[in-house]
XYZ file of C-alpha atoms in Angstrom:
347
model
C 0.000 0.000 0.000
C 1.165 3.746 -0.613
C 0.948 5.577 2.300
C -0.697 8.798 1.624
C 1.692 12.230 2.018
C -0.793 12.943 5.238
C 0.959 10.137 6.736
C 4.381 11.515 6.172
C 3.308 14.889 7.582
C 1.875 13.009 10.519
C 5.803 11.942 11.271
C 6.819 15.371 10.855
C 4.520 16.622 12.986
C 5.012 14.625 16.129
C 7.863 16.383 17.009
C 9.953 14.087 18.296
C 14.045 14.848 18.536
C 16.238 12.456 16.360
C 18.007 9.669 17.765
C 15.525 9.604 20.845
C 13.767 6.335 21.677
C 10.700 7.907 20.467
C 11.938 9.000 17.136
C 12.479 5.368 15.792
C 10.246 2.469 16.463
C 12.541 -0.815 16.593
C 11.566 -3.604 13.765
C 9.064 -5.796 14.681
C 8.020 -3.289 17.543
C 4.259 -2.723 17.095
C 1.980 -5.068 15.981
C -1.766 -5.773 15.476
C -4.046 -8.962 16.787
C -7.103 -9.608 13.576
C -9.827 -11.421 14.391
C -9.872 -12.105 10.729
C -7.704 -11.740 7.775
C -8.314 -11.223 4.223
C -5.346 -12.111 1.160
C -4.789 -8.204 0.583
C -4.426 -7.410 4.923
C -0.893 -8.569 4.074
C 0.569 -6.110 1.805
C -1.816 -3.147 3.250
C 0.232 -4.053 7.115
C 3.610 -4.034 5.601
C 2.670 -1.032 3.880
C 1.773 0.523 7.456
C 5.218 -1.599 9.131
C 3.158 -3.906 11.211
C 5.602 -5.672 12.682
C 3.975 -8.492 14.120
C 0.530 -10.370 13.730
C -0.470 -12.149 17.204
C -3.210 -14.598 16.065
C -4.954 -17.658 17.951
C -3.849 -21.094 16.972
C -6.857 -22.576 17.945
C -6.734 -26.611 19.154
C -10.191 -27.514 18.204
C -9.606 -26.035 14.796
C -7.069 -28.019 13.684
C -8.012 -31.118 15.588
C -11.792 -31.232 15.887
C -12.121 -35.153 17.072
C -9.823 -37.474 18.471
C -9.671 -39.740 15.524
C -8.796 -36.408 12.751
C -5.356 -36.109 11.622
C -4.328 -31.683 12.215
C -5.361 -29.681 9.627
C -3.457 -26.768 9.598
C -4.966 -25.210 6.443
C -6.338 -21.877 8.435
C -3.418 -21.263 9.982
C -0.938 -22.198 6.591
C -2.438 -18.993 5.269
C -1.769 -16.590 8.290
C 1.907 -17.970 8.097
C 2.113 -17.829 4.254
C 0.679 -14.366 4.046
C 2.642 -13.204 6.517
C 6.141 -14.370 5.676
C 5.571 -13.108 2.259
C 5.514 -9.511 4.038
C 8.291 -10.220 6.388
C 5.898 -10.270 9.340
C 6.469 -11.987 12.254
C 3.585 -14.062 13.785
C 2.930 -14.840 17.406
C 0.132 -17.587 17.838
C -1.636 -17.392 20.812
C -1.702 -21.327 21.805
C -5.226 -21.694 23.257
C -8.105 -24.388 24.166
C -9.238 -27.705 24.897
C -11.110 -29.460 22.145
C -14.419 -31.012 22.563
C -13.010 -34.510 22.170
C -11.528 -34.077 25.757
C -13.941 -31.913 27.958
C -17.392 -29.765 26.934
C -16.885 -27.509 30.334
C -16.382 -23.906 29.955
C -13.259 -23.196 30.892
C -11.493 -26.074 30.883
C -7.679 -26.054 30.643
C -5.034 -28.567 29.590
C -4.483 -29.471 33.510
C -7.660 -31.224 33.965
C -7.045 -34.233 32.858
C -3.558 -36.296 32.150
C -5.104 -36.863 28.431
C -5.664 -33.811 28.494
C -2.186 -32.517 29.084
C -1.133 -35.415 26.691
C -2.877 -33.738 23.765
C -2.103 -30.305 25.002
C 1.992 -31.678 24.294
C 1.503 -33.249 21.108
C -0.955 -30.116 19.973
C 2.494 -27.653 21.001
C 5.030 -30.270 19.121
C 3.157 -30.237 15.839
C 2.705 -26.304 15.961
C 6.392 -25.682 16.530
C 7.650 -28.988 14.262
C 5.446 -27.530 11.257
C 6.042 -23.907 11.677
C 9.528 -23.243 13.678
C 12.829 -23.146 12.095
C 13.683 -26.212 9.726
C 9.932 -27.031 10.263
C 7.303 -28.864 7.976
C 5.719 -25.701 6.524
C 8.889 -24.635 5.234
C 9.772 -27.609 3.398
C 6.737 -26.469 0.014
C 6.946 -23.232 0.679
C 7.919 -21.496 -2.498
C 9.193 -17.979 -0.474
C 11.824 -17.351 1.638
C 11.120 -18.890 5.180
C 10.306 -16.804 8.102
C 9.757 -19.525 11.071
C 7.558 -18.502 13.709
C 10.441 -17.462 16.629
C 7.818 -16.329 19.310
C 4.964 -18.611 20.985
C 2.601 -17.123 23.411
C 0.697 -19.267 25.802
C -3.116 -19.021 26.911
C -4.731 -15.856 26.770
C -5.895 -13.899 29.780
C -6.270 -16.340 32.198
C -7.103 -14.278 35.026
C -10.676 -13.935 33.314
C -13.304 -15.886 33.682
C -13.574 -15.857 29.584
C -10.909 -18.241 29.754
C -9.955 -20.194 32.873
C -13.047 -21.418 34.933
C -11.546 -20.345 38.217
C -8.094 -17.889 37.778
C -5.756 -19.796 39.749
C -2.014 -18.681 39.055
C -0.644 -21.482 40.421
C -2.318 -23.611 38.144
C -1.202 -21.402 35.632
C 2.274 -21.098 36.338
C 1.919 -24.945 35.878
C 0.461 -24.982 32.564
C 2.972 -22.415 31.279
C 6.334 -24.656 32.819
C 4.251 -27.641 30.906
C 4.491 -25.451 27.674
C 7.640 -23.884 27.806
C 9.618 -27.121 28.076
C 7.317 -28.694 25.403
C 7.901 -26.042 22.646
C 11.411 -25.611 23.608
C 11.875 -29.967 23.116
C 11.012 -28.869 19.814
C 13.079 -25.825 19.061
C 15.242 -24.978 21.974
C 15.571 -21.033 20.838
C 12.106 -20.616 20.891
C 11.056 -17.904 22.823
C 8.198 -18.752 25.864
C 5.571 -15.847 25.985
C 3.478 -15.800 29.510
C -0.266 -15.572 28.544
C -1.246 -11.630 28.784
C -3.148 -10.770 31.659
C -5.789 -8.440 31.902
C -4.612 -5.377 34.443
C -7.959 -3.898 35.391
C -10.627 -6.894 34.730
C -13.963 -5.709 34.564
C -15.142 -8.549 36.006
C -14.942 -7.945 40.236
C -15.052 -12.257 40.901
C -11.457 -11.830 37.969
C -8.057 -11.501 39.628
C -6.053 -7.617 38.482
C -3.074 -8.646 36.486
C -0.637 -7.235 39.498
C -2.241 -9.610 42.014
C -2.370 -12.597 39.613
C 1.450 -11.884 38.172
C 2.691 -11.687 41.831
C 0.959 -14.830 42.947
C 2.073 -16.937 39.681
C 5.493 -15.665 39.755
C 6.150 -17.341 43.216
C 6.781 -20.371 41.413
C 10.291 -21.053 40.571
C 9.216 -23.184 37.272
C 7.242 -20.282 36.101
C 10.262 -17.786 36.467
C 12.022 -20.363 34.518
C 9.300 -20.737 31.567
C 8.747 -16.857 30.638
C 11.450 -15.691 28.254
C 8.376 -12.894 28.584
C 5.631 -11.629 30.528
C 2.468 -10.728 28.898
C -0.111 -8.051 29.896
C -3.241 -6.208 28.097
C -2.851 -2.784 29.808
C -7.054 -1.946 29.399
C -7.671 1.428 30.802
C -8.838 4.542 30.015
C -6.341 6.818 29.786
C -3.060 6.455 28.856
C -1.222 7.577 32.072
C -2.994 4.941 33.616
C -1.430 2.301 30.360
C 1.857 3.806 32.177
C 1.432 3.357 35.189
C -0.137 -0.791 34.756
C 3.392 -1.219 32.538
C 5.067 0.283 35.384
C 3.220 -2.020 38.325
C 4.239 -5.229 36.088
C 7.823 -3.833 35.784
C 7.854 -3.566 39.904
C 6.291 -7.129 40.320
C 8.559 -8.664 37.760
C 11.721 -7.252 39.258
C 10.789 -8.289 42.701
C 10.367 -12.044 41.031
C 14.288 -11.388 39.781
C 12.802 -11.515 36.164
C 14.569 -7.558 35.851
C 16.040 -8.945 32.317
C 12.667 -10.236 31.852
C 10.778 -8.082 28.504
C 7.398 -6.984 28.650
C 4.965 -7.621 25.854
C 1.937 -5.583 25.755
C 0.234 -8.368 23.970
C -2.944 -6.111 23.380
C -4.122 -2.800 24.047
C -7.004 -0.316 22.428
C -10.069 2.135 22.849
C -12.810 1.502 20.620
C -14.794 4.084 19.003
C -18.585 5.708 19.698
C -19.926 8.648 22.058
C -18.447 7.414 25.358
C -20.369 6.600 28.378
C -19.442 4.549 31.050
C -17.404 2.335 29.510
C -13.611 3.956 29.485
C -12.597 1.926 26.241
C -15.268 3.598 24.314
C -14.092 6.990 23.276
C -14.649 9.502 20.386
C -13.101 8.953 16.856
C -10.150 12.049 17.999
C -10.014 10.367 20.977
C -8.933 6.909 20.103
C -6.613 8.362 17.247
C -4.934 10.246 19.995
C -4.737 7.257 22.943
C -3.019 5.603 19.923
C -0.496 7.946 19.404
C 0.306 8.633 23.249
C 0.544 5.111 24.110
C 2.973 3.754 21.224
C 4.964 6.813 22.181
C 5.023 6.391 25.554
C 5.769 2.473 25.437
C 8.960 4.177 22.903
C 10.676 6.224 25.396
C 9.933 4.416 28.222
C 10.598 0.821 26.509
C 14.637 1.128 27.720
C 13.497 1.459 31.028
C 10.768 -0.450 30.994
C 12.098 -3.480 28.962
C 8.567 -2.780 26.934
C 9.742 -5.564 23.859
C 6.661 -5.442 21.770
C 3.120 -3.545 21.174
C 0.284 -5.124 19.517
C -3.160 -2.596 18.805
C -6.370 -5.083 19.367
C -7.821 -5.204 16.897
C -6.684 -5.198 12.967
C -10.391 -4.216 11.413
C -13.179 -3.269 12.912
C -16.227 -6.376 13.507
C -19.018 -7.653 15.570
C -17.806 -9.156 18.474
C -20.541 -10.619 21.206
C -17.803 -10.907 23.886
C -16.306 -7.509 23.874
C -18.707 -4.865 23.215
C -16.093 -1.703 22.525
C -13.762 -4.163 20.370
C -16.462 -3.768 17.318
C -15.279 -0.485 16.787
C -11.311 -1.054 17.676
C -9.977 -1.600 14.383
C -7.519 -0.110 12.216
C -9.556 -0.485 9.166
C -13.533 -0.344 8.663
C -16.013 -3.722 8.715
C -15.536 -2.903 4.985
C -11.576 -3.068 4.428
C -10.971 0.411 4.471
C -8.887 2.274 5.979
C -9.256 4.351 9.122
C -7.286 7.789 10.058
C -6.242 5.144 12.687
C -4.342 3.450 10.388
C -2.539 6.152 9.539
C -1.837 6.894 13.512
C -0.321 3.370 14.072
C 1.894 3.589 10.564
C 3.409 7.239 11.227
C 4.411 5.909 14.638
C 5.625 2.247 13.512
C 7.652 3.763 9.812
C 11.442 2.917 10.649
């Protein structure tokens, strides 16, 4: 995509000194997290330097029954598309299939087929898409193996663990970390990212649930990097939840330890109660002070990587502000956001 000359102004205009940490986003620094992706997404978020697309890999998608062989036909097309850009992808590992439990909730712990299949489900991922892996073999471009693994999402929600327990946790992620790295010992381990100011009062706040998990020794070990979705309203307050994690991390002796901000966004409408739903100016401008901020404070902060939820804009029955979140229209057109995130992300 050619970025319009607005864009280039944009740069121009933010006023930032050269050479600072601000003036130059790092490659791979910012990325985005679609809920869906078309064949022409690819080009249009290289033409915008996304950096990084952070994408479920689903279980019960590419094993639906015990007895099916993987089919990892969705997923061959995120990877395809995106090495063809020179995008990095981080799959979010995530869910129990039907085959092994119908409960809400359920996790790989439950049951010891369960972890079983959660193994084998990890292996295949990193065999087929890692370095020297499967994928690669018919792949007609140059390879780009998938470096980064991320696993669970926000477990300290009810959305996606029945009860948050970050012990239990902390166990699943030791189970996965020496799993993926059997399979490709320079992989790196991402901690699932935890939600800093649930919504939900019975949920666990990220600090809470980061300090309590990080007690274990094996989960030290497992995170090559901690994970958090920094939801507030304003951006001071995106500082200051970075900030927290930095403290609790550092007190765990993880102060080498990055931080991925694994999502973060406002959605767009009139406002109201909910904080994440603010005015089209508004959201443009939480975008631009929080990739700055997470620039010049990402020395200090070990901040490794950004990622905007979500890519384009779509119904979503869970999260009520995300419908209006993306980068692009319902329709594949671009936003003013867009625009925002590429003057900020341009190397």
């Amino acid at each position: 995509m050619t970025l319009p000359i607005a864009l280039l102004a944009a740069v121009a205009m933010l006023g930032l000194p050269a050479g600072s940490d601000a003036a130059q986003a790092p490659k791979g620094f910012f990325g985005v997290h679609p809920r869906s992706l078309a064949s022409d997404d690819y080009p249009t978020m290289a033409g915008a330097d996304v950096g990084l697309i952070r994408t479920g890999f689903v279980y019960s998608a590419v094993r639906p029954s015990e007895s099916a062989a993987y089919d990892w036909s969705r997923y061959d097309a995120v990877v395809a598309g995106a090495a063809e850009q020179g995008i990095d992808v981080l799959p979010v590992l995530v869910g129990v299939p039907p085959w092994l439990s119908t409960e809400a909730g359920a996790t790989p712990l439950d049951s010891s087929a369960a972890k079983a299949a959660w193994r084998d489900f990890l292996t295949a991922a990193v065999e087929r898409y890692g370095p020297g892996g499967t994928f690669w073999d018919t792949y007609p471009g140059t390879p780009h193996p998938i470096e980064d693994w991320q696993t669970w999402n926000e477990p300290n929600s009810f959305n996606n663990w029945k009860r948050p327990n970050p012990r239990q946790y902390g166990k699943l992620l030791a189970l996965s970390a020496k799993t993926i790295h059997a399979a490709d010992p320079s992989a790196n381990v991402i901690s699932a990212g935890v939600i800093s100011q649930p919504v939900n009062r019975k949920a666990m706040d990220g600090d809470v649930y980061l300090k309590k998990m990080l007690k274990s020794r094996k989960a030290t070990r497992a995170a090559d990097a901690i994970a958090i979705h920094p939801y507030t309203g304003k951006v001071r307050q995106v500082r200051e939840q970075i900030e927290l994690t930095r403290k609790v991390m550092d007190r765990a002796k993880l102060k080498r330890t990055p931080i991925w901000v694994t999502e973060i966004g406002w959605g767009q409408g009139r406002g109201g109660r909910n904080p994440l739903i603010v005015p089209a100016a508004e959201q443009r401008r939480n975008l631009r002070e929080s990739f700055r901020m997470a620039l010049e404070k990402r020395r200090k902060l070990r901040i490794a990587r950004v990622v905007w939820y979500q890519w384009r804009d779509g119904l979503d029955e869970v999260c009520g502000w995300c419908n209006t979140s993306g980068l692009l229209r319902e329709d594949g057109s671009a936003k003013p956001l867009l625009d925002e995130f590429a003057a900020i992300a341009r190397r």
